[in-house]
Amino acid sequence: IAKRRGKNTYCYFDKAISDRVMEQMELQSELKQAIEAEEFQVYYQPLLGMKTNQINGFEALIRWNHSDKGLIEPAEFLPIAEKSGLIVPIGEYVFREAFLQLKQWMENGYPSIDISINLSVRQFKDDNFLDMIDQLIDEIKVDPTHIIFEITEEIAKHDIEYAISVMERLSEYGIRFTMDKFGRGYSSMYYLKELSIQKLKIDKSFIDTMMDSRHDKKLVEAIIKLAHVLELEVIAEGIETMEQAKFLSEVECDKVQGFLYSKPLPRSDANKLLSMWEDLTNQERDVNTDAN
Ligand code: C2E
Ligand code: MG
Ligand code: MG
């Protein structure tokens, strides 16, 4: 009996694995079709200046609007896109959309808005990456000094010399870099030393726990001080409560991003938010100057 049960258990697990593999294969083939079916959409989440309370920029975040399954989050499909290399054409779509959006902001009277775009290892390593960016900038005629690429230390881990040379080329256009998910990895200090970055984003996991832990609060404060000594701008992401915002203001974090301010929004909603936000902050400024 034991032997039979053992065999059954084995079969049960085997089935679970094959189900998972089938699911992944299905997702991968659907992912390929999704590019042609134009099922991807770029959402935009605002980044605000801590002192000014103004929207300084947006982070572009990919969404998959699946024909039957509805909106699928990046965590579900990006690992498959990365492994299969499909992230390259998907990423090109994100660059195009985000550059077009940036150009629209410029033309609509928001000349100081920046766009932050996430870069994966596979995209960064692609032979055609620099040419693709060059062509898109040329074609869309967008101002590259408002483009920020969010990289992670994974990109540098693979081949630091290569990372340095690609980033140098992009810097020549005026493109800037943020080290995303800072604090999550192991050797962030080394990459801060070697790579030419301008901004640092504190990983959400620190923000999540900092209000319950004196130690985590100290860590966040130390990261902000370190960044400032290195003349880097610091962004905190994943802010959901007023308490978190208040603390980050006390320790002089430069920029904030999180559901407290806004979730990532489709293009038209992001544009509405931007214009309403501008109107309100201008009104408040007028009220304050009148009062003085
Ligand atoms: P990330 O670059 O660190 O992006 C921040 C993530 O935190 C986003 O998740 C955003 O929706 C989420 N977030 C922001 N504020 C809050 C908050 O207050 N609470 C909570 N719970 N979450 C918040 P999302 O959009 O699911 O993206 C996950 C990751 O997928 C991104 O992490 C990034 O690494 C990757 N990703 C997203 N879009 C792209 C893309 O176009 N290209 C590439 N290569 N990667 C992307
Ligand atoms: Mg990011
Ligand atoms: Mg991030």
XYZ file of C-alpha atoms and ligand atoms in Angstrom:
340
model
C 0.000 0.000 0.000
C 2.816 2.329 0.966
C 4.444 1.693 -2.367
C 1.234 2.352 -4.231
C 0.579 5.531 -2.346
C 4.142 6.580 -2.990
C 3.661 6.055 -6.655
C 0.388 7.961 -6.641
C 1.983 10.843 -4.810
C 4.705 10.897 -7.416
C 2.095 10.939 -10.186
C 0.245 13.743 -8.439
C 3.326 15.975 -8.313
C 4.270 15.062 -11.846
C 0.863 16.219 -13.011
C 1.193 19.467 -11.102
C 4.486 20.209 -12.802
C 3.203 19.354 -16.250
C 0.129 21.547 -15.652
C 2.412 24.409 -14.719
C 4.591 23.853 -17.787
C 1.525 23.769 -20.051
C 0.243 26.946 -18.469
C 3.582 28.703 -19.031
C 3.769 27.481 -22.634
C 0.246 28.713 -23.261
C 1.066 32.090 -21.732
C 4.192 32.318 -23.853
C 2.321 31.714 -27.115
C -0.428 34.112 -26.035
C 2.237 36.665 -25.190
C 3.551 36.462 -28.742
C 0.081 37.024 -30.179
C -0.608 39.820 -27.698
C 2.040 41.972 -29.364
C 0.258 41.775 -32.730
C -3.185 42.029 -31.139
C -2.045 45.224 -29.413
C -3.148 43.973 -26.022
C -0.404 45.802 -24.146
C -0.967 49.130 -22.525
C 1.341 51.486 -20.701
C 0.135 52.839 -17.361
C 1.654 55.892 -15.702
C 2.248 56.483 -11.994
C 3.199 60.000 -10.833
C 6.378 60.886 -8.932
C 6.051 63.936 -6.717
C 8.529 66.359 -5.251
C 8.398 65.960 -1.472
C 8.811 69.687 -0.761
C 6.873 71.101 -3.716
C 4.052 68.541 -3.745
C 4.133 68.831 -7.542
C 4.158 66.090 -10.129
C 7.692 65.990 -11.580
C 7.314 62.900 -13.686
C 5.719 59.521 -14.251
C 6.938 55.936 -14.252
C 5.786 53.905 -17.254
C 4.454 50.488 -16.186
C 3.378 47.806 -18.634
C -0.037 46.113 -18.421
C -1.427 43.236 -20.457
C -5.089 43.524 -21.299
C -5.767 39.847 -22.073
C -8.798 39.142 -24.280
C -10.389 36.641 -21.806
C -8.378 36.955 -18.622
C -8.578 40.748 -18.285
C -5.769 42.886 -16.915
C -2.638 40.853 -16.122
C 0.055 42.291 -13.832
C 3.723 42.345 -14.929
C 4.762 39.922 -12.165
C 2.788 37.207 -13.953
C 4.089 37.621 -17.479
C 7.410 39.491 -17.299
C 9.407 36.441 -16.141
C 8.154 34.507 -19.201
C 8.734 37.494 -21.479
C 12.260 37.803 -20.119
C 13.091 34.116 -20.532
C 11.674 33.851 -24.046
C 13.185 37.150 -25.198
C 9.713 38.529 -25.981
C 10.531 41.368 -23.572
C 12.542 42.914 -26.419
C 9.572 43.664 -28.737
C 7.297 44.323 -25.733
C 9.881 46.749 -24.351
C 10.160 48.493 -27.705
C 6.414 49.084 -27.551
C 6.810 50.617 -24.062
C 9.635 52.926 -25.260
C 7.581 54.120 -28.234
C 4.444 54.774 -26.168
C 6.360 56.474 -23.365
C 8.386 58.670 -25.758
C 5.199 59.707 -27.589
C 3.581 60.545 -24.253
C 6.614 62.571 -23.168
C 6.481 64.520 -26.419
C 2.793 65.224 -25.847
C 3.497 66.618 -22.373
C 6.106 68.946 -23.860
C 3.668 70.140 -26.494
C 0.810 70.544 -24.008
C 2.698 72.906 -21.736
C 4.365 70.552 -19.245
C 8.007 71.016 -20.260
C 9.542 69.754 -17.023
C 7.857 66.340 -16.751
C 10.246 63.353 -16.852
C 9.416 59.819 -17.948
C 10.960 56.843 -16.112
C 11.135 53.558 -17.984
C 12.147 50.186 -16.526
C 14.875 48.215 -18.259
C 15.397 44.488 -17.874
C 18.658 42.578 -18.283
C 17.525 40.969 -21.523
C 16.579 44.322 -23.054
C 19.828 45.935 -21.970
C 21.906 43.077 -23.401
C 20.133 43.038 -26.750
C 22.531 43.782 -29.633
C 20.055 46.167 -31.191
C 19.228 48.081 -27.983
C 21.273 51.243 -28.583
C 20.254 51.485 -32.242
C 16.605 51.030 -31.322
C 16.725 53.867 -28.764
C 18.643 56.046 -31.217
C 16.064 55.457 -33.963
C 13.101 56.092 -31.667
C 14.538 59.380 -30.378
C 15.194 60.428 -33.968
C 11.796 59.336 -35.255
C 9.681 60.765 -32.414
C 11.909 63.827 -31.952
C 11.618 63.615 -28.204
C 13.892 65.507 -25.785
C 16.104 62.764 -24.259
C 17.064 64.935 -21.280
C 13.640 64.065 -19.836
C 14.136 60.323 -20.234
C 15.169 58.292 -17.187
C 15.966 54.594 -17.335
C 15.359 52.558 -14.188
C 17.961 49.838 -13.918
C 18.673 47.229 -11.269
C 21.972 45.799 -10.161
C 21.109 42.637 -12.152
C 22.066 44.602 -15.264
C 25.539 45.339 -13.926
C 26.010 41.907 -12.378
C 26.078 40.258 -15.782
C 28.960 42.283 -17.234
C 29.931 45.526 -15.570
C 32.221 46.760 -18.369
C 29.444 46.311 -20.877
C 26.929 48.066 -18.592
C 29.295 51.017 -18.156
C 29.812 51.386 -21.903
C 26.091 51.184 -22.789
C 25.217 53.683 -20.055
C 27.944 56.029 -21.270
C 26.510 56.006 -24.762
C 23.005 56.735 -23.468
C 24.335 59.491 -21.187
C 25.640 61.282 -24.276
C 22.017 61.898 -25.274
C 21.308 63.302 -21.804
C 19.414 60.207 -20.651
C 19.683 59.710 -16.862
C 19.585 56.608 -14.668
C 17.863 55.531 -11.480
C 19.031 52.533 -9.467
C 15.670 50.815 -8.833
C 14.897 48.461 -5.923
C 17.876 49.821 -3.981
C 18.695 47.830 -0.869
C 17.145 44.603 -2.055
C 20.322 43.097 -3.519
C 23.666 42.297 -1.983
C 26.316 44.454 -3.549
C 24.598 47.731 -4.289
C 27.547 49.779 -2.985
C 29.859 48.423 -5.645
C 27.449 49.431 -8.402
C 26.994 52.892 -6.896
C 30.757 53.251 -7.157
C 31.088 51.941 -10.712
C 27.971 53.112 -12.528
C 27.085 56.638 -13.487
C 23.620 56.989 -11.968
C 21.810 60.123 -10.799
C 18.975 58.733 -8.701
C 18.276 55.970 -6.282
C 14.908 54.369 -5.485
C 14.535 52.837 -2.052
C 12.954 49.412 -2.364
C 9.314 49.193 -1.346
C 10.113 46.442 1.185
C 11.856 49.059 3.392
C 8.904 51.443 3.112
C 6.458 48.621 3.944
C 8.052 47.834 7.297
C 9.664 51.086 8.386
C 6.772 52.389 10.496
C 6.855 49.258 12.666
C 10.593 49.072 13.067
C 12.977 51.622 14.547
C 15.772 49.755 12.817
C 14.148 50.017 9.370
C 13.464 53.707 9.947
C 17.171 54.190 10.689
C 18.068 52.218 7.555
C 15.855 54.400 5.370
C 17.330 57.514 6.940
C 20.852 56.171 6.341
C 20.128 55.374 2.672
C 18.848 58.922 2.162
C 21.961 60.400 3.833
C 24.244 58.174 1.787
C 22.518 59.208 -1.436
C 22.791 62.876 -0.570
C 26.498 62.636 0.244
C 26.953 61.051 -3.193
C 24.831 63.861 -4.701
C 22.129 61.453 -5.809
C 18.436 62.178 -5.691
C 16.401 59.759 -3.544
C 12.951 58.470 -4.393
C 10.791 56.381 -2.051
C 8.209 54.123 -3.683
C 5.222 52.188 -2.428
C 3.977 54.902 -0.066
C 0.485 54.079 1.113
C -0.019 56.038 4.352
C 0.273 59.606 5.593
C 2.537 58.401 8.420
C 5.035 57.027 5.906
C 4.917 60.293 3.944
C 5.430 62.363 7.089
C 8.431 60.331 8.169
C 9.996 60.494 4.682
C 9.566 64.248 4.700
C 11.306 64.503 8.099
C 14.305 62.540 6.829
C 14.412 64.699 3.683
C 13.539 62.211 0.977
C 13.453 64.094 -2.357
C 10.650 62.386 -4.242
C 7.738 60.091 -3.474
C 5.624 57.614 -5.399
C 2.823 55.361 -4.186
C -0.858 54.540 -3.955
C -1.258 57.340 -1.370
C -0.813 59.813 -4.233
C -2.040 57.743 -7.164
C -2.097 54.221 -8.553
C -0.623 53.697 -12.021
C -3.215 55.060 -14.477
C -3.990 54.645 -18.169
C -2.721 57.509 -20.332
C -5.891 59.597 -20.442
C -6.463 59.375 -16.672
C -2.816 60.227 -15.994
C -3.228 63.328 -18.155
C -6.391 64.355 -16.301
C -4.603 63.873 -12.982
C -1.684 65.988 -14.180
C -3.824 68.924 -15.266
C -6.028 68.847 -12.140
C -2.981 68.545 -9.889
C -1.327 71.541 -11.572
C -4.494 73.618 -11.185
C -4.845 72.761 -7.499
C -1.196 73.377 -6.575
C -1.323 76.704 -8.475
C -4.498 77.721 -6.619
C -2.909 76.847 -3.304
C 0.183 78.815 -4.169
C -2.019 81.835 -5.040
C -3.929 81.538 -1.751
C -0.649 81.351 0.170
C 0.870 84.378 -1.587
C -2.337 86.367 -1.057
C -2.256 85.537 2.643
C 1.341 86.705 2.999
P 9.120 48.622 -10.184
O 9.838 49.246 -11.319
O 9.815 48.653 -8.865
O 7.704 49.338 -10.128
C 7.009 49.647 -8.944
C 5.885 48.677 -8.702
O 5.259 48.980 -7.453
C 4.763 48.738 -9.737
O 4.242 47.425 -9.878
C 3.738 49.652 -9.077
O 2.425 49.453 -9.560
C 3.882 49.204 -7.647
N 3.482 50.225 -6.671
C 3.690 51.572 -6.729
N 3.219 52.169 -5.630
C 2.672 51.206 -4.853
C 2.010 51.202 -3.564
O 1.825 52.228 -2.923
N 1.614 49.991 -3.088
C 1.800 48.829 -3.778
N 1.365 47.691 -3.233
N 2.428 48.793 -4.987
C 2.848 49.969 -5.513
P 3.959 46.756 -11.287
O 3.400 47.767 -12.224
O 3.186 45.518 -11.046
O 5.409 46.385 -11.822
C 6.203 45.420 -11.196
C 7.598 45.389 -11.758
O 7.575 44.954 -13.113
C 8.270 46.757 -11.801
O 8.792 47.074 -10.524
C 9.329 46.527 -12.851
O 10.454 45.876 -12.326
C 8.626 45.596 -13.815
N 8.062 46.360 -14.956
C 6.885 47.027 -15.044
N 6.725 47.597 -16.260
C 7.850 47.277 -16.973
C 8.292 47.567 -18.316
O 7.656 48.281 -19.106
N 9.504 47.039 -18.696
C 10.251 46.280 -17.836
N 11.416 45.797 -18.293
N 9.862 45.997 -16.583
C 8.688 46.490 -16.141
Mg 10.802 50.943 -11.594
Mg 10.878 50.257 -8.195
